[in-house]
Coordinates of C-alpha atoms in Angstrom, one line a residue:
Chain A
M24 CA -40.8 30.2 -32.6
S25 CA -37.7 31.8 -31.1
T26 CA -37.9 30.2 -27.8
I27 CA -35.4 27.6 -28.5
K28 CA -32.7 29.9 -29.8
N29 CA -33.1 31.8 -26.6
D30 CA -32.2 28.8 -24.6
S31 CA -29.2 27.7 -26.5
K32 CA -27.6 31.0 -26.4
L33 CA -28.2 31.3 -22.7
N34 CA -26.6 28.0 -22.2
T35 CA -23.5 29.0 -24.1
K36 CA -22.9 32.0 -22.1
K37 CA -23.5 30.3 -18.8
Q38 CA -21.0 27.6 -19.8
I39 CA -18.2 30.0 -20.3
K40 CA -18.6 31.5 -16.9
N41 CA -19.1 28.5 -14.9
S42 CA -17.3 25.6 -16.3
S43 CA -14.1 26.2 -14.4
E44 CA -15.8 25.4 -11.2
Q45 CA -17.6 22.4 -12.6
N46 CA -15.3 19.8 -13.9
S47 CA -17.6 16.9 -13.7
L48 CA -20.9 18.2 -15.1
F49 CA -20.5 19.9 -18.5
L50 CA -23.7 22.0 -18.1
P51 CA -23.3 25.3 -16.3
D52 CA -25.3 26.1 -13.2
F53 CA -28.7 27.5 -14.4
C54 CA -29.7 28.2 -10.8
S55 CA -27.3 31.1 -10.4
L56 CA -28.4 34.7 -10.6
R57 CA -25.7 35.5 -13.1
M58 CA -26.9 32.8 -15.4
V59 CA -30.5 33.9 -15.2
F60 CA -29.4 37.4 -16.0
A61 CA -27.5 36.2 -19.0
V62 CA -30.5 34.2 -20.2
V63 CA -32.7 37.4 -20.0
I64 CA -30.1 39.5 -21.8
I65 CA -29.4 37.1 -24.6
G66 CA -33.1 36.3 -25.0
Q67 CA -33.8 39.9 -25.5
L68 CA -31.0 40.3 -28.1
L69 CA -32.5 37.3 -29.9
A70 CA -35.9 38.9 -29.9
F71 CA -34.4 42.0 -31.5
V72 CA -32.8 39.9 -34.2
L73 CA -36.0 38.0 -34.9
T74 CA -38.0 41.1 -35.1
L75 CA -35.6 42.9 -37.4
A76 CA -34.9 39.9 -39.6
P77 CA -37.9 40.2 -42.0
L78 CA -36.5 43.6 -43.2
R79 CA -39.3 45.9 -42.7
M80 CA -40.0 49.1 -40.8
D81 CA -43.7 49.8 -39.9
Q82 CA -46.0 50.2 -37.0
Q83 CA -46.3 46.4 -36.6
L84 CA -42.6 46.2 -35.7
W85 CA -43.0 47.3 -32.1
N86 CA -46.0 45.0 -31.6
D87 CA -44.0 42.1 -32.9
L88 CA -41.0 42.9 -30.8
A89 CA -43.2 43.0 -27.7
L90 CA -44.8 39.7 -28.4
I91 CA -41.7 37.9 -29.5
S92 CA -39.8 39.2 -26.4
L93 CA -42.6 37.9 -24.2
F94 CA -42.5 34.5 -25.8
I95 CA -38.7 34.2 -25.7
Q96 CA -38.3 35.4 -22.2
W97 CA -41.0 33.0 -21.0
N98 CA -39.4 30.1 -22.8
G99 CA -35.9 31.0 -21.8
L100 CA -36.7 31.3 -18.1
M101 CA -38.8 28.2 -18.0
C102 CA -36.1 26.2 -19.8
S103 CA -33.4 27.5 -17.4
A104 CA -35.7 26.5 -14.5
V105 CA -35.9 23.0 -15.9
L106 CA -32.1 22.7 -16.2
C107 CA -31.7 24.2 -12.7
L108 CA -34.1 21.6 -11.2
L109 CA -32.5 18.7 -13.0
R110 CA -29.0 19.7 -12.0
P111 CA -28.9 17.7 -8.7
V112 CA -30.1 14.6 -10.7
F113 CA -27.6 15.2 -13.5
K114 CA -24.6 15.1 -11.1
H115 CA -24.9 11.4 -10.8
Y116 CA -24.9 10.6 -14.4
S117 CA -22.4 10.5 -17.3
N118 CA -22.1 13.5 -19.5
Q119 CA -23.5 11.5 -22.5
F120 CA -26.6 10.8 -20.5
V121 CA -26.9 14.3 -19.3
A122 CA -26.6 15.7 -22.8
L123 CA -29.3 13.4 -24.2
S124 CA -31.7 13.9 -21.3
S125 CA -31.3 17.6 -21.1
Y126 CA -31.9 17.9 -24.8
L127 CA -35.1 15.9 -24.5
A128 CA -36.2 18.0 -21.5
L129 CA -35.7 21.2 -23.5
L130 CA -37.7 19.9 -26.4
L131 CA -40.5 18.8 -24.1
M132 CA -40.5 22.2 -22.4
I133 CA -40.7 24.0 -25.8
T134 CA -43.5 21.8 -26.9
F135 CA -45.4 22.4 -23.7
L136 CA -44.9 26.2 -23.9
S137 CA -45.8 26.4 -27.6
E138 CA -49.0 24.4 -26.9
L139 CA -49.9 26.6 -24.0
T140 CA -49.2 29.8 -26.0
F141 CA -51.4 28.5 -28.8
Y142 CA -54.2 27.6 -26.4
I143 CA -54.1 31.0 -24.8
M144 CA -54.1 32.8 -28.2
E145 CA -57.2 30.8 -29.2
I146 CA -59.1 31.6 -26.1
Y147 CA -58.5 35.3 -26.6
Y148 CA -58.9 35.2 -30.4
L149 CA -55.3 36.3 -30.9
T150 CA -54.3 33.6 -33.5
D151 CA -54.0 36.3 -36.1
I152 CA -50.8 37.4 -34.4
I153 CA -49.0 34.6 -35.9
S154 CA -50.6 35.4 -39.2
S155 CA -51.5 32.4 -41.4
A156 CA -49.6 29.6 -39.4
S157 CA -51.7 26.8 -38.3
H158 CA -51.5 25.1 -34.9
W159 CA -49.2 22.3 -36.3
E160 CA -47.0 24.7 -38.3
F161 CA -46.5 26.9 -35.2
L162 CA -45.5 23.9 -33.1
I163 CA -43.2 22.3 -35.7
H164 CA -41.4 25.6 -36.4
N165 CA -40.7 26.1 -32.8
L166 CA -39.5 22.6 -32.3
L167 CA -37.2 22.7 -35.4
I168 CA -35.6 25.9 -34.4
G169 CA -35.4 24.8 -30.8
G170 CA -34.0 21.4 -31.6
I171 CA -31.2 22.7 -33.9
I172 CA -30.1 25.5 -31.6
S173 CA -30.3 23.4 -28.4
A174 CA -28.1 20.8 -30.1
L175 CA -25.6 23.4 -31.1
A176 CA -25.5 24.9 -27.7
L177 CA -25.1 21.5 -25.9
H178 CA -22.3 20.6 -28.3
Y179 CA -20.6 24.0 -27.6
F180 CA -20.8 23.4 -23.9
Y181 CA -19.3 20.0 -24.2
V182 CA -16.4 21.1 -26.4
Q183 CA -15.8 24.0 -24.0
H184 CA -15.8 21.6 -21.1
Q185 CA -13.4 19.2 -22.8
W186 CA -11.1 22.1 -23.6
R187 CA -10.9 23.2 -20.0
I188 CA -10.1 19.7 -18.8
K189 CA -7.3 19.5 -21.3
I190 CA -5.8 22.8 -20.3
Q191 CA -5.8 21.8 -16.7
A192 CA -4.3 18.5 -17.5
E193 CA -1.6 20.0 -19.6
S194 CA -0.5 22.6 -17.0
C195 CA -0.3 19.7 -14.5
T196 CA 1.7 17.4 -16.7
K197 CA 4.4 20.0 -17.4
L198 CA 5.3 20.2 -13.7
Q199 CA 4.9 16.5 -13.2
L200 CA 7.2 15.9 -16.2
L201 CA 10.0 17.8 -14.6
Q202 CA 9.3 16.1 -11.3
A203 CA 9.3 12.7 -13.0
R204 CA 12.8 13.3 -14.0
I205 CA 14.1 14.7 -10.8
R206 CA 12.6 14.9 -7.3
P207 CA 12.5 18.4 -5.8
H208 CA 14.0 16.8 -2.6
F209 CA 17.1 16.1 -4.5
L210 CA 17.7 19.7 -5.4
F211 CA 17.0 21.0 -1.8
N212 CA 19.0 18.3 -0.1
S213 CA 21.9 19.0 -2.4
M214 CA 21.7 22.7 -1.6
N215 CA 21.8 21.8 2.1
T216 CA 24.8 19.5 1.5
I217 CA 26.6 22.3 -0.3
A218 CA 25.8 24.8 2.4
S219 CA 27.3 22.5 5.0
L220 CA 30.4 21.6 3.0
T221 CA 31.2 25.2 2.2
R222 CA 32.2 25.7 5.8
T223 CA 34.2 22.6 6.4
R224 CA 35.4 21.4 3.0
P225 CA 35.1 24.1 0.4
E226 CA 36.8 22.1 -2.3
V227 CA 34.2 19.3 -2.0
A228 CA 31.5 21.9 -2.0
E229 CA 32.9 23.3 -5.2
R230 CA 33.0 19.9 -6.9
I231 CA 29.4 19.1 -5.9
T232 CA 28.2 22.5 -7.2
E233 CA 29.8 21.6 -10.5
D234 CA 28.2 18.2 -10.6
L235 CA 24.8 19.7 -9.8
A236 CA 25.3 22.3 -12.5
E237 CA 26.1 19.7 -15.1
L238 CA 23.2 17.5 -14.2
F239 CA 20.7 20.4 -14.3
R240 CA 22.1 21.7 -17.6
M241 CA 21.3 18.3 -19.1
L242 CA 17.9 18.2 -17.4
F243 CA 16.8 21.5 -18.9
R244 CA 17.8 20.4 -22.5
D245 CA 15.4 18.8 -24.9
D246 CA 13.6 15.9 -23.3
H247 CA 14.3 13.7 -26.3
E248 CA 18.0 14.2 -26.7
M249 CA 20.3 11.2 -27.2
I250 CA 23.8 11.1 -25.8
A251 CA 26.7 8.7 -25.9
W252 CA 26.9 6.1 -23.1
A253 CA 30.2 7.5 -21.9
R254 CA 28.6 10.8 -21.2
E255 CA 25.5 9.2 -19.6
L256 CA 27.8 7.2 -17.4
S257 CA 29.7 10.3 -16.3
L258 CA 26.4 12.2 -15.6
S259 CA 25.2 9.3 -13.5
E260 CA 28.5 9.2 -11.6
H261 CA 28.1 12.9 -10.9
Y262 CA 24.6 12.3 -9.5
I263 CA 25.9 9.5 -7.3
D264 CA 28.7 11.6 -6.2
I265 CA 26.3 14.2 -4.9
E266 CA 24.1 11.7 -3.1
K267 CA 27.1 10.0 -1.6
Q268 CA 28.0 13.2 0.2
R269 CA 24.6 13.3 1.8
L270 CA 24.2 9.6 2.6
G271 CA 27.8 8.8 3.3
E272 CA 28.5 5.2 4.2
R273 CA 24.9 4.2 3.8
L274 CA 25.2 4.3 0.0
T275 CA 27.4 1.8 -1.8
I276 CA 27.3 1.4 -5.5
R277 CA 28.9 -1.0 -7.9
W278 CA 29.3 -0.3 -11.6
E279 CA 29.6 -3.3 -13.8
V280 CA 29.1 -1.7 -17.1
A281 CA 32.4 -2.1 -18.9
A282 CA 30.6 -4.3 -21.6
I283 CA 28.7 -1.4 -22.9
P284 CA 30.5 0.4 -25.8
D285 CA 31.2 4.1 -25.1
D286 CA 29.7 5.2 -28.4
A287 CA 26.2 3.6 -27.8
M288 CA 23.6 6.3 -28.0
I289 CA 20.9 6.3 -25.3
P290 CA 18.3 8.9 -24.2
A291 CA 19.9 11.5 -22.0
L292 CA 19.5 11.0 -18.3
L293 CA 17.8 7.6 -18.6
L294 CA 19.7 6.1 -15.7
Q295 CA 19.5 9.0 -13.2
P296 CA 15.7 8.5 -12.4
L297 CA 16.4 4.8 -11.9
L298 CA 19.2 5.5 -9.5
E299 CA 17.1 8.0 -7.8
N300 CA 14.3 5.5 -7.3
A301 CA 16.9 2.9 -6.0
I302 CA 18.1 5.4 -3.4
F303 CA 14.6 6.5 -2.5
H304 CA 13.3 3.0 -1.9
G305 CA 16.4 1.0 -1.1
I306 CA 18.8 3.2 0.7
E307 CA 17.1 6.1 2.4
P308 CA 14.5 4.1 4.4
E309 CA 17.2 1.9 6.0
I310 CA 19.3 3.0 8.9
N311 CA 22.2 0.9 7.6
G312 CA 21.6 1.9 4.0
G313 CA 22.0 -0.6 1.2
S314 CA 23.7 -1.2 -2.1
I315 CA 22.9 -0.5 -5.7
T316 CA 24.4 -2.5 -8.6
V317 CA 24.4 -1.3 -12.1
T318 CA 25.1 -4.0 -14.7
G319 CA 25.6 -3.6 -18.4
E320 CA 25.3 -6.4 -21.0
F321 CA 26.0 -6.1 -24.7
D322 CA 25.5 -8.7 -27.5
K323 CA 26.6 -6.7 -30.5
T324 CA 23.0 -5.6 -31.3
Q325 CA 21.2 -5.1 -28.0
L326 CA 22.1 -3.2 -24.8
K327 CA 20.8 -4.3 -21.5
I328 CA 21.3 -2.1 -18.4
T329 CA 20.1 -3.4 -15.1
V330 CA 19.8 -1.3 -11.9
Q331 CA 19.2 -3.4 -8.8
N332 CA 18.8 -2.4 -5.2
T333 CA 17.9 -4.0 -2.0
N334 CA 14.3 -3.1 -1.3
S335 CA 13.6 -1.7 2.1
K336 CA 11.6 -4.0 4.3
N337 CA 10.5 -1.1 6.5
L338 CA 6.9 -1.0 7.4
V339 CA 6.5 2.6 6.4
H340 CA 6.4 2.4 2.7
R341 CA 7.1 5.5 0.7
Q342 CA 5.1 6.8 -2.2
G343 CA 6.7 5.7 -5.3
N344 CA 7.6 7.7 -8.4
K345 CA 5.6 5.9 -11.0
M346 CA 5.9 8.9 -13.2
A347 CA 9.6 8.3 -13.6
L348 CA 9.1 4.9 -15.0
A349 CA 6.3 6.0 -17.3
N350 CA 8.5 8.8 -18.5
I351 CA 11.3 6.5 -19.3
E352 CA 9.0 4.1 -21.1
E353 CA 7.7 7.0 -23.2
R354 CA 11.1 8.2 -24.1
L355 CA 12.2 4.7 -25.1
E356 CA 9.2 4.5 -27.3
V357 CA 9.9 7.8 -29.0
H358 CA 13.5 6.8 -29.9
F359 CA 13.2 3.1 -30.6
H360 CA 9.6 2.5 -31.6
G361 CA 8.8 -0.6 -29.7
K362 CA 12.3 -2.1 -29.9
A363 CA 13.3 -1.0 -26.4
S364 CA 11.7 -1.7 -23.1
I365 CA 11.9 -1.2 -19.4
I366 CA 10.8 -4.0 -17.1
C367 CA 10.8 -3.9 -13.3
H368 CA 10.4 -6.9 -11.0
E369 CA 11.2 -7.9 -7.5
E370 CA 12.9 -11.1 -6.4
N371 CA 13.9 -12.0 -2.8
D372 CA 13.7 -8.4 -1.7
I373 CA 15.9 -7.2 -4.5
Y374 CA 14.3 -4.8 -6.9
F375 CA 15.4 -4.9 -10.6
A376 CA 14.8 -2.3 -13.3
V377 CA 16.0 -3.7 -16.6
V378 CA 16.3 -1.4 -19.7
S379 CA 16.9 -3.1 -23.0
M380 CA 17.4 -1.2 -26.3
P381 CA 19.1 -1.6 -29.7
Y382 CA 22.7 -0.6 -30.1
Q383 CA 23.0 2.6 -32.1
T384 CA 25.9 4.8 -32.7
K385 CA 25.8 8.5 -33.7
N386 CA 26.3 7.5 -37.3
D387 CA 23.2 5.2 -37.3
M388 CA 20.9 8.0 -36.3
Chain B
M23 CA 19.5 25.2 27.4
K24 CA 19.9 21.8 25.8
I25 CA 19.2 21.3 22.1
L26 CA 18.9 17.9 20.4
I27 CA 19.6 17.8 16.7
V28 CA 17.9 14.9 14.9
D29 CA 18.9 14.3 11.2
D30 CA 20.0 11.2 9.4
E31 CA 22.5 13.1 7.2
P32 CA 25.8 13.8 8.9
L33 CA 26.3 17.0 6.9
A34 CA 23.0 18.4 7.8
R35 CA 23.7 17.9 11.5
E36 CA 27.1 19.3 11.0
R37 CA 25.7 22.5 9.6
L38 CA 23.1 22.9 12.3
L39 CA 25.8 22.4 14.9
S40 CA 28.0 25.1 13.5
L41 CA 25.1 27.5 13.1
L42 CA 24.0 26.9 16.7
K43 CA 27.6 27.5 17.9
E44 CA 27.7 30.7 16.0
I45 CA 24.4 31.9 17.5
N46 CA 26.3 31.5 20.8
G47 CA 23.4 31.1 23.1
G48 CA 25.4 28.9 25.4
Y49 CA 23.5 25.9 24.2
Q50 CA 24.4 22.4 25.1
L51 CA 24.2 20.4 21.9
I52 CA 23.4 16.7 21.4
E53 CA 22.7 14.7 18.3
A54 CA 20.7 11.7 17.0
S55 CA 20.5 10.2 13.6
N56 CA 17.0 8.9 13.5
G57 CA 13.7 8.8 15.4
L58 CA 14.7 5.9 17.7
E59 CA 18.0 7.5 18.7
A60 CA 16.1 10.7 19.3
I61 CA 13.8 9.1 21.8
E62 CA 16.7 7.4 23.5
Q63 CA 18.4 10.8 23.8
V64 CA 15.3 12.5 25.1
N65 CA 15.0 9.7 27.8
Q66 CA 18.6 10.2 28.8
E67 CA 19.3 13.8 28.3
E68 CA 16.0 15.6 28.6
P69 CA 16.6 18.3 26.1
D70 CA 14.5 21.5 26.0
I71 CA 14.3 21.8 22.3
V72 CA 14.4 19.2 19.5
L73 CA 15.3 20.1 15.9
M74 CA 13.6 17.2 14.2
D75 CA 14.1 16.2 10.5
I76 CA 11.1 14.6 9.0
R77 CA 12.4 12.0 6.5
M78 CA 14.6 9.6 8.4
P79 CA 15.2 5.9 8.2
G80 CA 14.0 3.6 10.9
M81 CA 11.6 6.0 12.5
N82 CA 10.7 9.3 10.9
G83 CA 10.4 12.6 12.6
L84 CA 6.7 12.8 12.8
E85 CA 6.3 9.4 14.4
A86 CA 9.2 10.2 16.8
T87 CA 7.4 13.4 17.8
Q88 CA 4.2 11.5 18.4
H89 CA 6.1 9.3 20.9
L90 CA 7.8 12.2 22.5
M91 CA 4.5 13.9 23.2
I92 CA 3.3 11.2 25.6
I93 CA 5.7 12.2 28.4
D94 CA 4.6 14.8 31.0
K95 CA 7.3 17.3 30.1
P96 CA 8.0 16.9 26.4
P97 CA 10.6 19.1 24.7
A98 CA 9.6 21.8 22.3
I99 CA 9.8 20.5 18.7
I100 CA 11.0 22.5 15.6
F101 CA 10.7 20.4 12.4
T102 CA 13.3 20.7 9.7
T103 CA 12.8 19.6 6.2
A104 CA 14.4 20.1 2.7
Y105 CA 11.1 19.8 0.8
D106 CA 8.0 18.0 1.8
E107 CA 4.8 19.1 0.2
Y108 CA 2.5 17.2 2.4
A109 CA 4.3 18.0 5.6
L110 CA 4.5 21.7 4.8
Q111 CA 0.8 21.9 4.1
A112 CA 0.2 20.2 7.4
F113 CA 2.6 22.5 9.3
E114 CA 1.0 25.6 7.8
S115 CA -2.5 24.6 8.6
Q116 CA -1.5 23.7 12.2
A117 CA 0.8 26.6 12.8
V118 CA 3.6 24.3 13.8
D119 CA 7.2 25.6 13.8
Y120 CA 9.3 24.4 10.9
L121 CA 12.5 25.3 9.2
L122 CA 13.4 24.8 5.6
K123 CA 16.8 23.4 4.7
P124 CA 19.3 25.0 4.0
I125 CA 18.3 26.8 7.2
R126 CA 19.2 30.5 7.6
K127 CA 20.9 31.5 10.8
E128 CA 18.4 34.4 11.4
R129 CA 15.5 32.1 10.9
L130 CA 16.9 29.5 13.3
E131 CA 17.5 32.1 15.9
K132 CA 14.0 33.3 15.6
A133 CA 12.6 29.8 15.9
L134 CA 14.6 29.1 19.0
S135 CA 13.6 32.3 20.7
N136 CA 9.8 31.7 20.3
C137 CA 9.4 28.0 20.0
S138 CA 6.3 26.7 21.8
K139 CA 5.2 23.3 22.7
L140 CA 3.1 21.3 20.3
N141 CA -0.3 20.2 21.6
K142 CA -1.9 16.9 21.0
L143 CA -4.5 18.1 18.6
Q144 CA -1.9 19.7 16.3
L145 CA 0.0 16.4 16.4
E146 CA -2.9 14.3 15.5
Q147 CA -3.7 16.5 12.6
L148 CA -0.1 16.3 11.4
G149 CA -0.2 12.6 11.4
R150 CA -3.4 12.5 9.5
Q151 CA -2.3 14.9 6.9
N152 CA 1.0 13.3 6.2
K153 CA 0.2 10.7 3.6
E154 CA 3.4 8.9 3.7
V155 CA 3.1 7.8 7.3
S156 CA 0.2 5.5 7.3
Y157 CA 0.8 3.9 10.6
R158 CA 3.4 4.0 13.4
T159 CA 6.3 1.5 13.6
H160 CA 6.2 1.6 17.4
I161 CA 3.8 2.0 20.3
S162 CA 5.0 4.1 23.1
A163 CA 4.3 4.0 26.8
Q164 CA 5.4 6.4 29.6
I165 CA 7.3 4.7 32.4
R166 CA 8.6 6.9 35.2
G167 CA 8.9 9.9 32.9
T168 CA 10.7 8.2 30.1
I169 CA 9.4 6.7 26.9
L170 CA 9.3 3.0 26.4
L171 CA 9.1 2.0 22.7
V172 CA 7.5 -1.3 21.7
P173 CA 8.0 -2.3 18.0
I174 CA 4.7 -3.1 16.3
K175 CA 6.3 -6.3 15.0
D176 CA 6.7 -7.6 18.6
I177 CA 3.2 -7.0 19.7
C178 CA 0.9 -10.0 20.1
C179 CA -2.3 -8.3 21.3
F180 CA -4.0 -5.2 22.7
L181 CA -6.4 -5.9 25.6
A182 CA -8.7 -3.1 26.7
D183 CA -9.4 -2.7 30.4
H184 CA -11.4 0.3 31.6
K185 CA -9.4 3.4 30.7
Y186 CA -6.2 1.6 29.7
I187 CA -4.9 -0.8 27.2
T188 CA -2.5 -3.6 28.0
I189 CA -0.1 -4.6 25.3
K190 CA 1.4 -8.1 25.4
Y191 CA 4.6 -8.3 23.4
R192 CA 7.7 -10.4 22.9
K193 CA 10.8 -9.2 24.6
A194 CA 13.9 -11.3 24.6
G195 CA 12.0 -14.5 24.1
E196 CA 9.5 -13.8 27.0
I197 CA 6.1 -12.2 27.0
A198 CA 6.2 -8.7 28.5
E199 CA 3.3 -6.4 29.3
T200 CA 2.9 -2.7 29.4
I201 CA 0.0 -0.3 29.7
I202 CA -0.8 2.6 27.3
E203 CA -3.5 5.2 27.1
D204 CA -5.3 4.8 23.8
T205 CA -8.5 3.4 22.4
L206 CA -8.9 0.0 20.7
K207 CA -10.9 1.7 18.0
S208 CA -8.1 4.0 16.9
L209 CA -5.6 1.2 17.1
E210 CA -7.8 -1.0 15.1
E211 CA -8.2 1.7 12.4
E212 CA -4.5 2.4 12.3
F213 CA -3.3 -1.2 12.1
A214 CA -6.2 -2.7 10.3
N215 CA -3.9 -4.8 8.1
I216 CA -1.9 -6.3 10.9
F217 CA -4.4 -6.7 13.8
L218 CA -7.9 -8.1 14.0
R219 CA -10.6 -7.3 16.5
I220 CA -11.9 -10.5 18.1
H221 CA -13.8 -9.1 21.0
R222 CA -15.1 -5.8 22.3
N223 CA -11.9 -5.6 24.4
A224 CA -9.3 -7.5 22.3
L225 CA -7.2 -6.8 19.2
I226 CA -4.9 -9.6 18.2
R227 CA -2.1 -9.9 15.7
K228 CA -3.3 -11.8 12.6
D229 CA -0.2 -13.8 11.8
K230 CA 0.0 -15.1 15.4
I231 CA -3.3 -17.0 15.2
E232 CA -3.0 -20.7 16.0
A233 CA -6.3 -22.3 16.8
L234 CA -9.8 -21.8 18.0
Q235 CA -10.9 -23.8 21.1
K236 CA -14.5 -24.3 22.2
Q237 CA -14.8 -24.3 26.0
E238 CA -17.3 -26.3 28.0
D239 CA -19.3 -23.2 28.9
G240 CA -19.7 -22.3 25.3
R241 CA -17.1 -19.6 25.1
V242 CA -14.6 -19.7 22.2
L243 CA -11.0 -19.1 22.9
L244 CA -8.4 -18.1 20.4
K245 CA -4.9 -19.5 20.9
L246 CA -2.0 -17.4 19.8
K247 CA 1.6 -18.3 19.2
D248 CA 3.6 -17.2 22.3
L249 CA 0.3 -16.8 24.3
P250 CA -0.9 -20.3 25.4
E251 CA -3.7 -19.1 27.7
G252 CA -5.9 -18.0 24.8
I253 CA -8.2 -14.9 24.4
E254 CA -11.9 -15.0 24.3
V255 CA -13.6 -14.4 20.9
S256 CA -17.0 -12.8 20.9
R257 CA -19.8 -14.3 18.9
R258 CA -20.0 -11.1 16.8
H259 CA -16.4 -11.4 15.7
L260 CA -16.2 -15.2 15.3
S261 CA -17.0 -15.3 11.7
N262 CA -14.3 -12.8 10.9
V263 CA -11.7 -15.0 12.7
R264 CA -12.9 -18.1 10.9
K265 CA -12.7 -16.3 7.5
L266 CA -9.2 -15.2 8.2
M267 CA -8.1 -18.7 9.4
K268 CA -9.5 -20.2 6.2
S269 CA -7.6 -17.8 3.9

């Protein structure tokens, strides 16, 4: 009767140990020695529980323990063997299919072993071991216990598996989130610029260091902070100032943003990733550089900021920073709930990123 | 000793120049601001060591290095980069010399004293591992010890002949030829979206295709813009050519 319990517990333990290596398949590897050992140990513990459960203490106890242990170990190992053999097949299927088919396989195995056990007991006139239970009662009890516990175990494996995937994804996103807002290249290039300027033009080096500090101070603040347009503009100018030192004549920028009221609130550092993209795709790949134009439009209720740059025609295309756009989209959504948007398009080798959002002042918020 | 500094950022070059002057090894210092200029400088000045930035406009450092390696006595290359995940992984796995910007003087000194020449295998691996460089912008040939660069956009076709490959390309309105050592197979893989295989020994530029011509002896010739004489299309590749011409 206890066969099935044995299995499920085994599964559980295996899962915990192995799931980190196996991202795709949610079932742990039942072929490994560690897993088999775990199956044996847990099976034995289960045998103890089942023997002690009826609350009695007599001579029969030790006999029962021996027989139950035998039955459980047999079932446990056979079920592990089935899952082990099916593993290569499972790899090609979805987890839903694997869950269903491994469940059925376990039930089949338990049925088979129960029948076999009953048959052997009949041959050797041992049926009195299971006292009054009939053939069908024996089988159905085993299947019920087995079915319930296998289901619980598979569910547990699945949840464990999902949890692990989530943890991995989260740790990944945190880094990506920072990189979406600023490229590591920018930091190291700026450091190099400063190192160079310190020798020849210390006063410029000083100014660039201040710009960098201000930019990073804002970057490390809350992702969802809103700042006034005047401040956002000055941060963007600091950013361009730094890049201008590095790129020199190759970078030209025009600001046509006088239309936007200084007190308009926008998500902090919204513009910087767009400018960074423009430099990355439009200026850096070209020997002669290119130009960026930032235009601002305002119609009393709605702000529209456009960043446009000449797109490099160079054969070697650089990997884009899709994360930056996704991040901006998300931040706009958080603040403006569908009333703001970012749209990018390309026209005659000019790349446009257009951000539209409602006009809000500090008092409106 | 002659050192060539290659970097697109004037400030980065400036810093390397002053560091190298401080090291005081009696170096002769020359500069280039991208891969193309670097190759020109190597042709003219024959430096012993090249300090090569990776990200540069026009032609990046990895590609420039690939071209530099075809000459018989290539300079030793030390890569410099501010931050480049893929490249760094590649360098480490290939044990190639590299310096991280901002570069420390001691580190630079050390790199200069024990820099060694790259070998072809290392270079190939680097190219493969750097995901941003999918294909070269130029093909290089060695002519009397110097490097000749042919822009991919000027090439009409690659024709294989025994050990060598002949490139036919446009140069000042005329068709010029040069010979390189490579295999059509690797060129076909590298430039799959620009060139098409039409014969066991011919790779042609897709956007130069003009017309197919059936000859009296049953052979099919493909006429290309700029190349009036036509190139034979094998039966195996004919359907691919037709498909391309339809689309």
